[in-house]
Structure formats: C-alpha cells, structure tokens
C-alpha cells in the first residue's frame, strides 16, 4: 500500500511539474546564467524601477550568451547609446528567422519597440507611424502569449501597458483584474501600475490605497518604484508640487529611470504654466 501510494504521489508531482513548466515560454539559450540575468533585468526595471541596474543585468546576460536574441532585444530597448541600439536593431532584423513559434512572436514585438526608440531620435515623424505599428502588433502578439503562458508576469504586465495605451485605463484595469491572479496583482509592477490607472480613471482613493500598499511592500528597499507611482498619482490630481518632490526622490535613487525623467518633464511643464 505504501509503495503504491508513493508511486501515485510521484506521478502527481511529475504531472504538476510539467504543468507548471509549461506555463513559461521556453527561450533559446542553454545558459542558466543568461536566463537568470534576463529575469533579473526584468525585475529591476519593472518591480524595483531601477533602469540602471536593469541595464547592468542585461549586459551580464549577454556576456553569458551573445546569441540570445530575445535577451539582446531587451538590451536594445534599455541602452541609451543610439549607435549601439542601431547595431542591435540590425542584428535582430538580420537574425529574426533563427527563431520560430511563440518566441518569434515575442522577438518581433521587441524589434518593433527597438525601432521605435531609435526613430524617436533619428526621425520623429516616422516614429509617430512606428508607434502605432508597434502597439498594434504588440497587442496582437502579447494577447497570444499571456493566455498561453499565464505565469509570465512581465509579459502580462507589458500587455496591460499596451491595452492602456490602445484603449484607455478602464479597459486595461478590467484586463488586469481578469488576467492576473490575486498573487500577481500584488506584485510590485502590477500593483503600482493599477494605482496609476485608477488615478487616471479618477479613482484617487483606490489609487492612493494601492500606492500605500506598494510603499509598505517596498519599505526598507532603495526602490524608485513607489516614488514614481505616488508622483504620477499626485500629478493626475493636479498637485504638481507634491508630485515633483516624489519624482525627484525617484531620480535621486536612479538617475537613469526613464519613467521618472519623463514624468519630471511633464510636472515641470505644468509648474511653469502656473507661474505668474
């Protein structure tokens, strides 16, 4: 009896392991270290809000596997070096046919975003066209991936961002609460992003409650994330002075934080408007 019971337990464990494993998109790298830094780069930029640390992680990732194309596309999205980004874009376009299936969908999505980043510096008018193309294909590709791989929270987070841009905060919030598990909704990025969308929808009490939960979760950590979230909420409330204090705190923690830089400019523009 004990032997048969042990066999059943082992069988259930194997089935459960395979099921869990299947929830993640398999990427074309044989390097565990490259994969580790791939997800560490995601964690730093999405959960911690530290773009500088994220770029460091992506560069370590590439040192372990220079042929990791999806990983290279993320480095292309975050590096501030235009020439490097242009070279990465060309490499990805030339080698995209090396990938297939769902991984190719992901790579195609990120190639469009690298192109967008480059065009914003080299051809702003063309960037406007590329913006529409990138977010249209992004919604289509990510919709497939988030339903096939529900444990891939960072792809899910980007999908919510795309829905927000394409359809507004309420559609994005509805999808977030529908697609993300209760546990995922309490992950730093989704929690903070939900707070910002609640604020955009005019639900300031909900927004501040979520920002408070995020701040409590990140207490003791040198994370720009809560500061950026609070700043965005107060910006949407029209409290520009308070918003500026929070965004400056975020930039002090990570001068390379792109979200904080863009938000600071918006806040400064508003403050300049109200000056006599």
Short mmCIF file of C-alpha atoms in Angstrom, two decimals:
data_model
loop_
_atom_site.label_atom_id
_atom_site.label_comp_id
_atom_site.label_asym_id
_atom_site.label_seq_id
_atom_site.Cartn_x
_atom_site.Cartn_y
_atom_site.Cartn_z
CA UNK A 1 0.00 0.00 0.00
CA UNK A 2 2.77 2.45 0.93
CA UNK A 3 4.63 1.60 -2.27
CA UNK A 4 1.58 2.27 -4.46
CA UNK A 5 0.84 5.46 -2.55
CA UNK A 6 4.40 6.66 -3.14
CA UNK A 7 4.09 5.93 -6.86
CA UNK A 8 0.85 7.92 -7.09
CA UNK A 9 2.40 10.87 -5.25
CA UNK A 10 5.44 10.78 -7.55
CA UNK A 11 3.18 10.66 -10.62
CA UNK A 12 1.15 13.63 -9.42
CA UNK A 13 4.38 15.55 -8.69
CA UNK A 14 5.68 14.90 -12.21
CA UNK A 15 2.37 15.98 -13.77
CA UNK A 16 2.29 19.11 -11.64
CA UNK A 17 5.91 19.92 -12.52
CA UNK A 18 5.22 19.55 -16.23
CA UNK A 19 2.11 21.68 -15.95
CA UNK A 20 3.98 24.40 -14.10
CA UNK A 21 6.87 24.20 -16.53
CA UNK A 22 4.50 24.61 -19.48
CA UNK A 23 3.29 27.94 -18.12
CA UNK A 24 6.58 29.60 -19.08
CA UNK A 25 7.77 30.44 -22.57
CA UNK A 26 10.90 28.48 -23.37
CA UNK A 27 13.68 30.75 -24.65
CA UNK A 28 16.59 29.87 -26.92
CA UNK A 29 19.52 29.91 -24.55
CA UNK A 30 21.31 26.99 -22.96
CA UNK A 31 22.87 29.25 -20.33
CA UNK A 32 21.23 29.22 -16.91
CA UNK A 33 23.20 32.34 -16.03
CA UNK A 34 21.93 34.21 -19.10
CA UNK A 35 18.38 33.25 -18.19
CA UNK A 36 18.92 34.32 -14.57
CA UNK A 37 20.07 37.81 -15.60
CA UNK A 38 17.27 38.01 -18.20
CA UNK A 39 14.68 37.80 -15.43
CA UNK A 40 16.79 39.90 -13.07
CA UNK A 41 16.80 42.67 -15.67
CA UNK A 42 13.03 42.45 -15.88
CA UNK A 43 12.72 42.51 -12.08
CA UNK A 44 14.90 45.56 -11.71
CA UNK A 45 13.09 47.66 -14.30
CA UNK A 46 9.52 46.52 -13.60
CA UNK A 47 9.40 45.80 -9.86
CA UNK A 48 12.20 47.94 -8.42
CA UNK A 49 12.08 50.70 -11.04
CA UNK A 50 15.87 50.78 -11.36
CA UNK A 51 16.73 51.14 -15.05
CA UNK A 52 20.45 51.42 -14.37
CA UNK A 53 20.57 48.10 -12.51
CA UNK A 54 18.42 46.53 -15.22
CA UNK A 55 20.90 47.51 -17.94
CA UNK A 56 23.75 46.07 -15.86
CA UNK A 57 21.83 42.79 -15.58
CA UNK A 58 21.16 42.65 -19.33
CA UNK A 59 24.82 43.23 -20.11
CA UNK A 60 25.78 40.38 -17.76
CA UNK A 61 23.15 38.25 -19.51
CA UNK A 62 24.76 38.87 -22.90
CA UNK A 63 28.22 38.06 -21.53
CA UNK A 64 26.98 34.51 -20.91
CA UNK A 65 25.24 34.07 -24.28
CA UNK A 66 25.92 36.60 -27.05
CA UNK A 67 23.47 34.74 -29.33
CA UNK A 68 20.48 35.11 -27.00
CA UNK A 69 18.34 37.17 -29.38
CA UNK A 70 15.34 37.90 -27.15
CA UNK A 71 17.77 38.96 -24.44
CA UNK A 72 19.62 41.19 -26.91
CA UNK A 73 16.35 42.88 -27.83
CA UNK A 74 15.84 43.90 -24.20
CA UNK A 75 19.32 45.38 -24.04
CA UNK A 76 18.39 47.26 -27.22
CA UNK A 77 15.32 48.66 -25.52
CA UNK A 78 17.15 49.98 -22.47
CA UNK A 79 20.56 51.20 -23.59
CA UNK A 80 20.87 54.95 -24.02
CA UNK A 81 23.55 54.57 -26.71
CA UNK A 82 21.94 55.28 -30.08
CA UNK A 83 24.71 53.69 -32.13
CA UNK A 84 24.57 50.54 -30.05
CA UNK A 85 20.77 50.41 -30.43
CA UNK A 86 21.01 50.81 -34.21
CA UNK A 87 23.50 47.95 -34.39
CA UNK A 88 21.30 45.79 -32.18
CA UNK A 89 18.28 46.55 -34.35
CA UNK A 90 20.14 45.50 -37.49
CA UNK A 91 21.37 42.28 -35.85
CA UNK A 92 17.86 41.37 -34.71
CA UNK A 93 16.31 42.06 -38.12
CA UNK A 94 19.01 40.03 -39.87
CA UNK A 95 18.70 37.05 -37.50
CA UNK A 96 15.00 37.03 -36.57
CA UNK A 97 14.34 33.97 -38.78
CA UNK A 98 16.51 31.90 -36.43
CA UNK A 99 13.56 31.87 -34.06
CA UNK A 100 10.10 30.46 -34.59
CA UNK A 101 6.79 29.96 -32.84
CA UNK A 102 5.90 31.91 -29.74
CA UNK A 103 9.46 33.04 -29.11
CA UNK A 104 9.45 34.63 -32.56
CA UNK A 105 6.23 36.49 -31.67
CA UNK A 106 7.97 37.91 -28.62
CA UNK A 107 11.08 38.87 -30.57
CA UNK A 108 9.06 40.53 -33.35
CA UNK A 109 7.28 42.61 -30.73
CA UNK A 110 10.54 43.78 -29.18
CA UNK A 111 12.15 44.53 -32.54
CA UNK A 112 9.32 46.97 -33.27
CA UNK A 113 9.95 48.66 -29.93
CA UNK A 114 13.70 48.96 -30.56
CA UNK A 115 12.88 50.53 -33.95
CA UNK A 116 10.53 52.95 -32.22
CA UNK A 117 13.18 54.01 -29.71
CA UNK A 118 15.68 54.60 -32.50
CA UNK A 119 13.27 56.56 -34.68
CA UNK A 120 12.40 58.87 -31.81
CA UNK A 121 15.99 60.12 -32.05
CA UNK A 122 16.62 59.84 -35.77
CA UNK A 123 13.23 60.59 -37.39
CA UNK A 124 10.47 61.86 -35.03
CA UNK A 125 7.86 61.96 -37.81
CA UNK A 126 8.49 58.35 -38.77
CA UNK A 127 8.40 57.49 -35.07
CA UNK A 128 4.73 58.51 -34.94
CA UNK A 129 3.89 55.90 -37.58
CA UNK A 130 6.10 53.32 -35.92
CA UNK A 131 4.38 53.96 -32.59
CA UNK A 132 1.04 52.85 -34.00
CA UNK A 133 2.59 49.84 -35.69
CA UNK A 134 4.46 48.73 -32.57
CA UNK A 135 1.45 48.94 -30.28
CA UNK A 136 -0.89 47.31 -32.79
CA UNK A 137 1.40 44.30 -33.26
CA UNK A 138 2.22 44.34 -29.54
CA UNK A 139 -1.42 43.88 -28.57
CA UNK A 140 -1.86 41.04 -31.05
CA UNK A 141 1.32 39.15 -30.12
CA UNK A 142 1.15 39.64 -26.37
CA UNK A 143 -2.52 38.63 -26.27
CA UNK A 144 -1.47 35.22 -27.56
CA UNK A 145 1.46 34.89 -25.17
CA UNK A 146 -0.25 35.93 -21.94
CA UNK A 147 -3.01 33.37 -22.46
CA UNK A 148 -0.59 30.56 -23.31
CA UNK A 149 1.89 31.38 -20.55
CA UNK A 150 -0.06 32.75 -17.56
CA UNK A 151 2.95 32.58 -15.25
CA UNK A 152 4.94 35.05 -17.37
CA UNK A 153 4.02 38.08 -15.29
CA UNK A 154 6.33 40.53 -17.08
CA UNK A 155 4.81 39.77 -20.49
CA UNK A 156 1.41 40.11 -18.85
CA UNK A 157 2.44 43.47 -17.40
CA UNK A 158 3.54 44.72 -20.82
CA UNK A 159 0.26 43.55 -22.32
CA UNK A 160 -1.64 45.64 -19.76
CA UNK A 161 0.53 48.63 -20.70
CA UNK A 162 -0.31 48.11 -24.37
CA UNK A 163 -4.03 47.85 -23.63
CA UNK A 164 -3.77 51.03 -21.58
CA UNK A 165 -2.18 52.92 -24.43
CA UNK A 166 -4.54 51.50 -27.08
CA UNK A 167 -7.85 51.50 -25.20
CA UNK A 168 -7.53 53.60 -22.05
CA UNK A 169 -7.28 52.91 -18.31
CA UNK A 170 -10.63 51.18 -17.70
CA UNK A 171 -10.10 48.52 -20.38
CA UNK A 172 -6.59 47.92 -19.05
CA UNK A 173 -7.80 47.69 -15.44
CA UNK A 174 -10.53 45.24 -16.40
CA UNK A 175 -7.98 43.05 -18.18
CA UNK A 176 -5.51 43.28 -15.30
CA UNK A 177 -8.09 42.15 -12.75
CA UNK A 178 -9.27 39.43 -15.12
CA UNK A 179 -5.92 38.06 -16.32
CA UNK A 180 -3.73 38.41 -13.24
CA UNK A 181 -4.10 36.07 -10.29
CA UNK A 182 -4.62 37.60 -6.86
CA UNK A 183 -0.96 36.99 -6.09
CA UNK A 184 0.15 38.59 -9.36
CA UNK A 185 -1.98 41.65 -8.67
CA UNK A 186 0.15 42.23 -5.55
CA UNK A 187 3.42 42.03 -7.45
CA UNK A 188 5.13 45.46 -7.39
CA UNK A 189 4.73 46.41 -11.03
CA UNK A 190 1.09 45.42 -11.45
CA UNK A 191 0.20 46.91 -8.07
CA UNK A 192 1.86 50.22 -8.94
CA UNK A 193 0.51 50.29 -12.48
CA UNK A 194 -3.01 49.59 -11.23
CA UNK A 195 -2.62 52.54 -8.86
CA UNK A 196 -1.67 54.83 -11.74
CA UNK A 197 -4.55 53.65 -13.93
CA UNK A 198 -7.03 54.04 -11.07
CA UNK A 199 -5.81 57.64 -10.75
CA UNK A 200 -6.21 58.22 -14.47
CA UNK A 201 -9.77 56.90 -14.21
CA UNK A 202 -10.40 59.41 -11.40
CA UNK A 203 -10.47 56.81 -8.63
CA UNK A 204 -7.95 58.64 -6.45
CA UNK A 205 -8.85 56.87 -3.20
CA UNK A 206 -8.24 53.46 -4.78
CA UNK A 207 -5.05 54.77 -6.35
CA UNK A 208 -3.61 56.05 -3.07
CA UNK A 209 -4.58 52.85 -1.26
CA UNK A 210 -2.69 50.78 -3.82
CA UNK A 211 0.28 53.15 -3.71
CA UNK A 212 0.31 52.80 0.07
CA UNK A 213 0.30 49.01 -0.21
CA UNK A 214 3.20 49.20 -2.66
CA UNK A 215 5.16 51.56 -0.42
CA UNK A 216 4.66 49.24 2.54
CA UNK A 217 5.77 46.26 0.46
CA UNK A 218 8.96 48.06 -0.63
CA UNK A 219 9.76 49.51 2.79
CA UNK A 220 13.46 49.37 3.59
CA UNK A 221 14.40 48.88 -0.07
CA UNK A 222 16.05 51.60 -2.12
CA UNK A 223 13.40 51.40 -4.81
CA UNK A 224 12.34 54.31 -7.03
CA UNK A 225 9.07 52.50 -7.85
CA UNK A 226 6.82 53.80 -5.01
CA UNK A 227 8.10 57.35 -5.50
CA UNK A 228 7.25 57.28 -9.22
CA UNK A 229 3.82 55.82 -8.52
CA UNK A 230 2.99 58.47 -5.91
CA UNK A 231 4.33 61.22 -8.15
CA UNK A 232 2.15 60.12 -11.06
CA UNK A 233 -0.94 59.99 -8.86
CA UNK A 234 -0.38 63.48 -7.45
CA UNK A 235 0.35 64.76 -10.96
CA UNK A 236 -3.04 63.43 -12.09
CA UNK A 237 -4.64 65.05 -9.03
CA UNK A 238 -3.15 68.40 -10.06
CA UNK A 239 -0.89 68.55 -7.00
CA UNK A 240 2.23 69.33 -9.01
CA UNK A 241 4.44 70.49 -6.14
CA UNK A 242 3.90 67.27 -4.24
CA UNK A 243 4.35 65.26 -7.42
CA UNK A 244 7.71 66.94 -8.06
CA UNK A 245 9.06 66.04 -4.61
CA UNK A 246 8.26 62.38 -5.16
CA UNK A 247 9.71 62.24 -8.67
CA UNK A 248 12.91 63.94 -7.53
CA UNK A 249 13.28 61.28 -4.84
CA UNK A 250 12.95 58.62 -7.53
CA UNK A 251 15.61 60.24 -9.71
CA UNK A 252 17.98 60.51 -6.74
CA UNK A 253 17.68 56.73 -6.32
CA UNK A 254 18.11 56.03 -10.05
CA UNK A 255 19.13 58.91 -12.34
CA UNK A 256 18.59 56.58 -15.31
CA UNK A 257 14.92 55.93 -14.57
CA UNK A 258 13.22 56.76 -17.86
CA UNK A 259 9.72 56.86 -16.38
CA UNK A 260 10.82 59.34 -13.71
CA UNK A 261 12.62 61.51 -16.27
CA UNK A 262 9.52 61.76 -18.49
CA UNK A 263 7.28 62.42 -15.51
CA UNK A 264 9.59 65.13 -14.16
CA UNK A 265 9.42 66.94 -17.51
CA UNK A 266 5.60 66.81 -17.51
CA UNK A 267 5.46 68.12 -13.94
CA UNK A 268 7.96 70.91 -14.68
CA UNK A 269 5.95 71.97 -17.73
CA UNK A 270 2.80 72.21 -15.61
CA UNK A 271 4.56 74.17 -12.86
CA UNK A 272 5.91 76.61 -15.45
CA UNK A 273 2.37 77.16 -16.77
CA UNK A 274 1.04 78.24 -13.39
CA UNK A 275 3.88 80.69 -12.69
CA UNK A 276 2.75 84.37 -12.81
#
